[in-house]
Short mmCIF file of N, CA and C in Angstrom, two decimals:
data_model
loop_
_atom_site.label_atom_id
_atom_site.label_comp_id
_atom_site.label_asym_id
_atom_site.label_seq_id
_atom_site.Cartn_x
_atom_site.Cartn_y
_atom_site.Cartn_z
N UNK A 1 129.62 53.21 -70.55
CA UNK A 1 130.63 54.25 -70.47
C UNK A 1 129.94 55.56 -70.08
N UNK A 2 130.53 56.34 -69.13
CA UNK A 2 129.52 57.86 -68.56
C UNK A 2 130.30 58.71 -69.33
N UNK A 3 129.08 59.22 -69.65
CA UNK A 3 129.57 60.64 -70.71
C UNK A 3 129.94 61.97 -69.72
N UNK A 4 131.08 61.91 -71.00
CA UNK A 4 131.93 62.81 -70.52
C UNK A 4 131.14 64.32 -70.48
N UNK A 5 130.57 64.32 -71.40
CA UNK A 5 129.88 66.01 -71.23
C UNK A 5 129.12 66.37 -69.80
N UNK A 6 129.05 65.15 -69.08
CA UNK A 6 128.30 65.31 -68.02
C UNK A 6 128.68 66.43 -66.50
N UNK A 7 128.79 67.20 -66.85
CA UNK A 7 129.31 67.95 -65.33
C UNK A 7 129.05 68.24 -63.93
N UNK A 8 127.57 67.25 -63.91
CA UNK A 8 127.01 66.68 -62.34
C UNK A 8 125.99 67.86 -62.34
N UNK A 9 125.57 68.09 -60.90
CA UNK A 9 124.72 68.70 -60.81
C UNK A 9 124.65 70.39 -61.01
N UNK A 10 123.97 71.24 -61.51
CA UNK A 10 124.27 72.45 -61.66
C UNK A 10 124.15 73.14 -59.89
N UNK A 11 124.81 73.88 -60.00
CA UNK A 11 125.15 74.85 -58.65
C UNK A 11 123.55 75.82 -58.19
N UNK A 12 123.20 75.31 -57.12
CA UNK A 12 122.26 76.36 -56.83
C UNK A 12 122.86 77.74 -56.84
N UNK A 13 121.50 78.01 -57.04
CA UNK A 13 121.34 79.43 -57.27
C UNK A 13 121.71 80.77 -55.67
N UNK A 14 121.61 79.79 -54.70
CA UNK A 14 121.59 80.49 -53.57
C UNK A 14 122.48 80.07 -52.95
N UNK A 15 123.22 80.91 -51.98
CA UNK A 15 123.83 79.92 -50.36
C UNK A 15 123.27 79.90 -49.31
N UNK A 16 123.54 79.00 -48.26
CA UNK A 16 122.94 79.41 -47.10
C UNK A 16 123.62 80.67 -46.32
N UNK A 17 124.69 81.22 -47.00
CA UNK A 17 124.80 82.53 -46.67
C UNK A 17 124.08 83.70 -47.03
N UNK A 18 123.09 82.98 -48.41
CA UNK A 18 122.54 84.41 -48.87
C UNK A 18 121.22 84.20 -47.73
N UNK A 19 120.79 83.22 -47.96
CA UNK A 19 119.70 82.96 -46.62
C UNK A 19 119.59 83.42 -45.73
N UNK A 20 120.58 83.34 -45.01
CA UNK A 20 120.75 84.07 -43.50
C UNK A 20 120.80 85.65 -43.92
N UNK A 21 121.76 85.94 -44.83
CA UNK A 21 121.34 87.57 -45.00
C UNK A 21 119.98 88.03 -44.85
N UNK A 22 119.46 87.39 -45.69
CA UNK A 22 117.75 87.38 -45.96
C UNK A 22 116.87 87.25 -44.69
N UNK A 23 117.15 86.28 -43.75
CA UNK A 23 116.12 85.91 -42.60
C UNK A 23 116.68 85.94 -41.11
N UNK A 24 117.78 84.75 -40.99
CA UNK A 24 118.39 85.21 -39.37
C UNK A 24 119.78 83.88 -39.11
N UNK A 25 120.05 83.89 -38.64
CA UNK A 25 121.37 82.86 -38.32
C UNK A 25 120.39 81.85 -38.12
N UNK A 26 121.26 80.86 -38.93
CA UNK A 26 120.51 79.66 -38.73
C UNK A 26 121.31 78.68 -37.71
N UNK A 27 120.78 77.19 -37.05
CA UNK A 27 121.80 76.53 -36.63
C UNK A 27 121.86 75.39 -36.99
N UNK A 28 122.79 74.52 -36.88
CA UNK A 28 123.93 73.60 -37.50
C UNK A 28 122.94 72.93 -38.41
N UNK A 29 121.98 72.15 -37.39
CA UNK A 29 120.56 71.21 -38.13
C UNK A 29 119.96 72.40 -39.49
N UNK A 30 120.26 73.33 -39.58
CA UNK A 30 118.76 74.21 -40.34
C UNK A 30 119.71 74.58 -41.75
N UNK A 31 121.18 74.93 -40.84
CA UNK A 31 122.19 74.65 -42.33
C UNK A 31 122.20 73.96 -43.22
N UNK A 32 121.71 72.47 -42.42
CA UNK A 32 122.18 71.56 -43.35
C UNK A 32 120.77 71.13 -44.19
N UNK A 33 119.67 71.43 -43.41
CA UNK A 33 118.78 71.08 -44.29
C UNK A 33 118.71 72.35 -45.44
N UNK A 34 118.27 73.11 -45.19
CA UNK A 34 118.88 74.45 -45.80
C UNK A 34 119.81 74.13 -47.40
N UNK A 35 120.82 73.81 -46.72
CA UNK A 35 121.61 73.38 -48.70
C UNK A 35 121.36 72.67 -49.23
N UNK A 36 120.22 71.19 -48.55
CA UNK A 36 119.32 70.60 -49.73
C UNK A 36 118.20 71.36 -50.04
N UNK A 37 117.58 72.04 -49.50
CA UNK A 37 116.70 72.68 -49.94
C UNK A 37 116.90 73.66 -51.36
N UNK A 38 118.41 74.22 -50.77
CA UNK A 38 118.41 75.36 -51.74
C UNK A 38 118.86 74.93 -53.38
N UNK A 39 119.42 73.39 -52.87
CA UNK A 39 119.65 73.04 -53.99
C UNK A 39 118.24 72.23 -54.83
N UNK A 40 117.38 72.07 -53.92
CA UNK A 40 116.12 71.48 -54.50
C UNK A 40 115.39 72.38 -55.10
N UNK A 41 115.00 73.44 -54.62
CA UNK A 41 114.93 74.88 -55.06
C UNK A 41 114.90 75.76 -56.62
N UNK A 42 116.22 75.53 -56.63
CA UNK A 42 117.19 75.76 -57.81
C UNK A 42 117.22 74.96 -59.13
N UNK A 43 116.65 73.63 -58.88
CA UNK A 43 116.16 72.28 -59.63
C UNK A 43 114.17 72.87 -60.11
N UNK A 44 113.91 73.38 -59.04
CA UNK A 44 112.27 73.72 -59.66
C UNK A 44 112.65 74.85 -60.09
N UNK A 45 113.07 76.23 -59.92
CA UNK A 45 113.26 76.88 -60.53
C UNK A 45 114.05 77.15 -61.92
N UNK A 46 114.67 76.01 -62.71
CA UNK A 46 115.41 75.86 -63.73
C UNK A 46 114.31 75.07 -64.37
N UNK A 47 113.54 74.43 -64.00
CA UNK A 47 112.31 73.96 -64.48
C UNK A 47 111.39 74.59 -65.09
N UNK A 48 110.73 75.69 -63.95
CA UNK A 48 110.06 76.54 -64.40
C UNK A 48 110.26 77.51 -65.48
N UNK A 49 111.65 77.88 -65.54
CA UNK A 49 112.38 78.77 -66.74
C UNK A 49 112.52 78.50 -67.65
N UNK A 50 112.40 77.14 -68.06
CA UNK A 50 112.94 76.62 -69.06
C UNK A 50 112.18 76.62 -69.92
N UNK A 51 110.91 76.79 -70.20
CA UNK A 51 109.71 77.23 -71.35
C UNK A 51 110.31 78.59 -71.63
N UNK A 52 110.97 79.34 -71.39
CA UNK A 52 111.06 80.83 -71.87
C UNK A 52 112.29 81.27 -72.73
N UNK A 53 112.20 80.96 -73.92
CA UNK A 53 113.49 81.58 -75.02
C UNK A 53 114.60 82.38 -74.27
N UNK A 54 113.74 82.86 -73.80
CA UNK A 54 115.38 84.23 -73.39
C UNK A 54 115.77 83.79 -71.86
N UNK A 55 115.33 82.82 -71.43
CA UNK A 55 116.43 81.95 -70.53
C UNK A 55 117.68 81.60 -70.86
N UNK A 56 117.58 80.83 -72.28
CA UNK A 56 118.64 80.42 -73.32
C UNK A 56 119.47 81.15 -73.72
N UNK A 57 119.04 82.67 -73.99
CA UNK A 57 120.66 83.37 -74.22
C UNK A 57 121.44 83.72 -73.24
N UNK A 58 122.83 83.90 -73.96
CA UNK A 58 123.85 83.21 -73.25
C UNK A 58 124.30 84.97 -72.38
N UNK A 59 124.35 84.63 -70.99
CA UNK A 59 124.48 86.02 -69.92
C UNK A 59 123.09 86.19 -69.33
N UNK A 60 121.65 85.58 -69.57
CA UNK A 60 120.47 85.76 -68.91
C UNK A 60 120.60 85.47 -67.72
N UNK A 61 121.11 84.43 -67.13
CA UNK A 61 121.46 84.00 -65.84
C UNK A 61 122.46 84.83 -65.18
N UNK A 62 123.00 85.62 -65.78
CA UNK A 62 124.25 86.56 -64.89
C UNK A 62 123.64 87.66 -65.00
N UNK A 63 122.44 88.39 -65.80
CA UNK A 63 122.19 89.37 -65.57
C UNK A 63 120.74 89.50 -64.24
N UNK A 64 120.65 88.05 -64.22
CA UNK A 64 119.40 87.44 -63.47
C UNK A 64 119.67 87.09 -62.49
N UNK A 65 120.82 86.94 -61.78
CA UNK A 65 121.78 86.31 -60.89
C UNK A 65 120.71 86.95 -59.39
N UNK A 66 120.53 88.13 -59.00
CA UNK A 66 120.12 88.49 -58.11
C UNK A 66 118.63 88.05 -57.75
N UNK A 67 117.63 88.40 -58.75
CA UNK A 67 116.85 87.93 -58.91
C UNK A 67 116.68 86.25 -58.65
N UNK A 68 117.23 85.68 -59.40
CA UNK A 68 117.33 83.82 -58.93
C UNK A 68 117.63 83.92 -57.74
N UNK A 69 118.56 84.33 -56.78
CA UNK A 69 118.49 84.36 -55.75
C UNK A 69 117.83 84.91 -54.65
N UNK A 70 117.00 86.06 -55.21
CA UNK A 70 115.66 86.38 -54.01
C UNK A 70 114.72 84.91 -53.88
N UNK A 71 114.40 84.32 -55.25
CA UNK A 71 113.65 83.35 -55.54
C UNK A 71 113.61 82.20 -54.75
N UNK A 72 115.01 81.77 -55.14
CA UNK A 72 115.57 80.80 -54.22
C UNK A 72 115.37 80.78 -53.32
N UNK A 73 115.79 81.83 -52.47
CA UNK A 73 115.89 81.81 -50.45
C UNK A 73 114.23 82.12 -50.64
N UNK A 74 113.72 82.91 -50.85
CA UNK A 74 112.45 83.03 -50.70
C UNK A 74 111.46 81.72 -50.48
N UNK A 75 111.73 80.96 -51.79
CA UNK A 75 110.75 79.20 -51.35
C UNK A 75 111.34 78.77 -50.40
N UNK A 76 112.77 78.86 -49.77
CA UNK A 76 113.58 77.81 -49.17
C UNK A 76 112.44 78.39 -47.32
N UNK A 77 112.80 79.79 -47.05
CA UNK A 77 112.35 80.57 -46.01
C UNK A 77 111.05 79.79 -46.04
N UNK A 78 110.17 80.30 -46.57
CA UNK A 78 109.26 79.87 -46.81
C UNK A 78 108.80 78.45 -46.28
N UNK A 79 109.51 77.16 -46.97
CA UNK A 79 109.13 76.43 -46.52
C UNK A 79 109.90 75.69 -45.63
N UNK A 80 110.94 76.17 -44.66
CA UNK A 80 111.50 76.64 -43.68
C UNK A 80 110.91 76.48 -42.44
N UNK A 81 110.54 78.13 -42.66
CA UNK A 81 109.14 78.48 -41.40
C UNK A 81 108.08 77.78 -41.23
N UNK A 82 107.00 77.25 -42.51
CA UNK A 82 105.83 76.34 -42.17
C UNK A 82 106.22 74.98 -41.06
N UNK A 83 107.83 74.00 -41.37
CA UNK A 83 108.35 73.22 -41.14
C UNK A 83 108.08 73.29 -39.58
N UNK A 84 108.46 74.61 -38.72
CA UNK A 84 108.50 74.15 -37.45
C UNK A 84 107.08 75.63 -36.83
N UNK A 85 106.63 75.48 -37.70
CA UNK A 85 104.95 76.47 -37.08
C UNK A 85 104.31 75.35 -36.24
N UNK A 86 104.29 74.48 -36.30
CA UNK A 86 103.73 73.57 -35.48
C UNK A 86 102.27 73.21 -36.25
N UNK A 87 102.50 73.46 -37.22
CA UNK A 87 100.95 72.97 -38.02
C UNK A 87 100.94 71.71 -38.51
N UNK A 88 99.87 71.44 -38.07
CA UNK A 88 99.86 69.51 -38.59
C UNK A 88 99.94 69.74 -40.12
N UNK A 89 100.10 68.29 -40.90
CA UNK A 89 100.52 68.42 -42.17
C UNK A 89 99.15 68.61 -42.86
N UNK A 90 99.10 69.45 -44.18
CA UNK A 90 97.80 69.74 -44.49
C UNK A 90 97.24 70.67 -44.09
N UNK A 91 97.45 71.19 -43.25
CA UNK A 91 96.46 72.37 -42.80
C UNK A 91 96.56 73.41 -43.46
N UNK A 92 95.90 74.19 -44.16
CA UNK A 92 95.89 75.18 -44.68
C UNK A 92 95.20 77.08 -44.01
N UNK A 93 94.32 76.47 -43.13
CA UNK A 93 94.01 77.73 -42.65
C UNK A 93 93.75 77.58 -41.19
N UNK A 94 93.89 78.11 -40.09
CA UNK A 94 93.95 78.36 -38.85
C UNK A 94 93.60 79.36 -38.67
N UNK A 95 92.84 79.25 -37.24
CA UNK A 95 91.65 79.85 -36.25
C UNK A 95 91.92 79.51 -35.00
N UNK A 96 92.21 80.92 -34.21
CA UNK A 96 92.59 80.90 -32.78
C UNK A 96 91.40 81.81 -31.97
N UNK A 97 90.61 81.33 -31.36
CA UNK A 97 89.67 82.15 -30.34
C UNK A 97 89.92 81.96 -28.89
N UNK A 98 90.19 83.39 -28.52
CA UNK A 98 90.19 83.54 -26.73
C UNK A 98 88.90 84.87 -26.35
N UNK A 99 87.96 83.75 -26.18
CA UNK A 99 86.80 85.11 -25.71
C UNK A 99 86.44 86.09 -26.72
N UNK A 100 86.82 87.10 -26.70
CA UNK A 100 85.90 87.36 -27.64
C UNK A 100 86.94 88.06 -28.81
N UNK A 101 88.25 87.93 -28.67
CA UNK A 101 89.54 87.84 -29.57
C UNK A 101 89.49 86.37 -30.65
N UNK A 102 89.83 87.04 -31.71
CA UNK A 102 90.38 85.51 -32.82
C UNK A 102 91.04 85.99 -33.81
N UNK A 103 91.87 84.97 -33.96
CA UNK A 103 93.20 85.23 -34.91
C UNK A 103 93.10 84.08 -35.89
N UNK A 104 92.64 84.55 -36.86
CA UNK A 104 92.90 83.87 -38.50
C UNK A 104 94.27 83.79 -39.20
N UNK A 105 94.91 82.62 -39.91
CA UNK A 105 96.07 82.14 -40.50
C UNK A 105 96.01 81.40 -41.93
N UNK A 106 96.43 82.27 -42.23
CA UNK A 106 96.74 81.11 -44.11
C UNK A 106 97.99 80.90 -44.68
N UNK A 107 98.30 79.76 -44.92
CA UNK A 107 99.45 79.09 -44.29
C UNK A 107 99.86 79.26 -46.31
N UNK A 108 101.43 80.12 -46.96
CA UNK A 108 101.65 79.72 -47.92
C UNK A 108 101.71 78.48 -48.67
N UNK A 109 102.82 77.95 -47.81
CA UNK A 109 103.21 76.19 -48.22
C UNK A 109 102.84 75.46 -47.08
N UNK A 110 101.04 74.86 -46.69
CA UNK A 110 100.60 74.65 -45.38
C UNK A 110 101.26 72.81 -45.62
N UNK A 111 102.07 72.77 -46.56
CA UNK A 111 102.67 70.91 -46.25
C UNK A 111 104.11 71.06 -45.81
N UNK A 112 104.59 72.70 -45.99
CA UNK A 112 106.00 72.60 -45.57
C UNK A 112 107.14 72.40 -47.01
N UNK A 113 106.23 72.15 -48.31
CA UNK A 113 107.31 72.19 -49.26
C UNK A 113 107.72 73.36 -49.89
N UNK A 114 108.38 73.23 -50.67
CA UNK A 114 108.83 74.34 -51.60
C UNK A 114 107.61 74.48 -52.74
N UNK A 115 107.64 75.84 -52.75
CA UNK A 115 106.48 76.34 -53.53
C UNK A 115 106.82 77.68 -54.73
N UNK A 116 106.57 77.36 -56.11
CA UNK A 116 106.47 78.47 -56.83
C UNK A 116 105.68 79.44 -57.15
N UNK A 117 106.09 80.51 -57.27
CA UNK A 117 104.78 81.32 -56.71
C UNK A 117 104.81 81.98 -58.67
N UNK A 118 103.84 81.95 -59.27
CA UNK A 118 104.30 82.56 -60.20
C UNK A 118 104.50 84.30 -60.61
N UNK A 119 104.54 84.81 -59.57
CA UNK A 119 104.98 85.96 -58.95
C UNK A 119 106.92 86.19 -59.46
N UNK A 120 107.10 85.43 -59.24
CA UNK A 120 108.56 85.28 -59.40
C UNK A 120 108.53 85.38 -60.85
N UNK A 121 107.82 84.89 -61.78
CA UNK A 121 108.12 85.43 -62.98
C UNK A 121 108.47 86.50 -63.76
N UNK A 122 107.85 87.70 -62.84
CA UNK A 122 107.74 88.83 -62.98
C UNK A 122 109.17 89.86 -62.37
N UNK A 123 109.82 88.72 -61.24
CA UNK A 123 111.05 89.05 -60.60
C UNK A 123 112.62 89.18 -62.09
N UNK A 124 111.91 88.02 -62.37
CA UNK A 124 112.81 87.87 -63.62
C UNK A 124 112.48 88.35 -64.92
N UNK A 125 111.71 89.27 -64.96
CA UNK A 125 111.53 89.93 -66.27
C UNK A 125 110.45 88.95 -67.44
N UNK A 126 110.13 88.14 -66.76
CA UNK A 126 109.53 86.78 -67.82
C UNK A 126 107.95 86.35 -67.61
N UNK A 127 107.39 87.75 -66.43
CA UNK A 127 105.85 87.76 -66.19
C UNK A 127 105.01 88.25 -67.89
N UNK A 128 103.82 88.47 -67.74
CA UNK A 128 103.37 88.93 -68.57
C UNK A 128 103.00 88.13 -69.60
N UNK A 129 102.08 88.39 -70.79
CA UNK A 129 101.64 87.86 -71.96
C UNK A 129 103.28 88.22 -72.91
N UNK A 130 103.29 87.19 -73.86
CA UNK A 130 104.12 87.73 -75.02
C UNK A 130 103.71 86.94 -75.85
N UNK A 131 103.37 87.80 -77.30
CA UNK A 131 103.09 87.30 -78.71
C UNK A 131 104.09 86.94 -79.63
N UNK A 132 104.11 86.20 -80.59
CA UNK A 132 105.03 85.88 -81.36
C UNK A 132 104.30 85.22 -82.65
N UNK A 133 105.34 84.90 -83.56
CA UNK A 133 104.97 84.38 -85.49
C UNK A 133 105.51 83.45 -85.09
N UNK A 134 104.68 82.56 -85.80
CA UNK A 134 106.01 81.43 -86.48
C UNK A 134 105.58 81.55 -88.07
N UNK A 135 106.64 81.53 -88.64
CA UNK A 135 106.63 81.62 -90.14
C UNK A 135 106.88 80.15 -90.52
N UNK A 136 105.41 79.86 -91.26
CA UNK A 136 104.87 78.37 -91.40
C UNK A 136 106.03 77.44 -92.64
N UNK A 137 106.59 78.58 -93.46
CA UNK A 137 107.48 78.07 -94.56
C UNK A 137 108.89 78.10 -93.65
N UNK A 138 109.47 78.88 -92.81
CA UNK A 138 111.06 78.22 -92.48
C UNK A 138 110.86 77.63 -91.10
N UNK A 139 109.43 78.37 -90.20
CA UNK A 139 109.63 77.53 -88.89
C UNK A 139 110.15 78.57 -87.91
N UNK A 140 110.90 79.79 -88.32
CA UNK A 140 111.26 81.05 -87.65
C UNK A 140 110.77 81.20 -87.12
N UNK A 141 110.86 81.42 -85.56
CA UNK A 141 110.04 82.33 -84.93
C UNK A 141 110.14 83.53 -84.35
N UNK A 142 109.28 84.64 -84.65
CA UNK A 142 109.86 85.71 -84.11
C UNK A 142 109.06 86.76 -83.43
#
C-alpha cells in the first residue's frame, strides 16, 4: 500500500526562467536538459542543508528563497557551460600556445557535473564555525 504522506518529489528551487534571467536564452534541447538539472540541483542542495538546525525552522526556506536560487542556477550554469567547452572528459586544466602568446584554463566542474561549492554556505547565512552545549542530563541542545 503507498503511503499516503508521500507528496512526490519536492519542487526545485529554480526555473529555467530564473536561469535564463541569470545567463542568456536558452534553446529547446538546453531547456530541457536544464529542468533536470535544476531539479538535480535542488536534490544536492537539500542534501547539503540538511546537517544545519535552522534549515528546519519553519519560514527558513522562504526567507532563503533567493538565495537557493542563485545556488541553484549557479551549479546548473556552471555545469552547463563545461558541457559544450569542448573539453574532453576529465580535463581539468588547459594550455593554449601560439608563439610566444599562451592562455591557461581551470575548468570549475572539468567532468561537466553539478558541483557544490561550499561558498554557497555562506550565501545562506549557514557559512562559518558555530558552537553549541549539549546538556548531558536532558540531551538539550543549545
Amino acid at each position: 500500500m503507498a503511503d499516503d504522506t508521500d507528496t512526490g518529489p519536492s519542487p526545485p528551487f529554480a526555473t529555467v526562467d530564473d536561469l535564463e534571467r541569470r545567463w542568456h536564452t536558452l534553446t529547446e534541447p538546453e531547456r530541457t536538459q536544464a529542468t533536470e538539472l535544476l531539479a538535480d540541483a535542488s536534490e544536492i542542495i537539500r542534501n547539503r542543508i540538511a546537517p544545519y538546525p535552522a534549515t528546519r525552522e519553519i519560514g527558513w526556506q522562504d526567507t532563503h528563497r533567493r538565495g537557493l536560487t542563485i545556488i541553484c542556477c549557479q551549479m546548473v550554469r556552471t555545469a552547463m557551460e563545461q558541457q559544450v567547452a569542448g573539453v574532453q572528459t576529465g580535463v581539468t586544466q588547459s594550455t593554449e600556445t601560439t608563439g610566444p602568446f599562451s592562455n591557461s584554463y581551470s575548468w570549475l566542474s572539468p567532468d561537466g557535473y553539478l558541483r557544490w561549492n561550499t561558498d554557497y554556505l555562506d550565501v545562506l547565512g549557514l557559512g562559518g564555525q558555530q558552537a553549541y552545549s549539549i546538556d548531558m542530563t536532558t540531551g538539550t541542545v543549545t
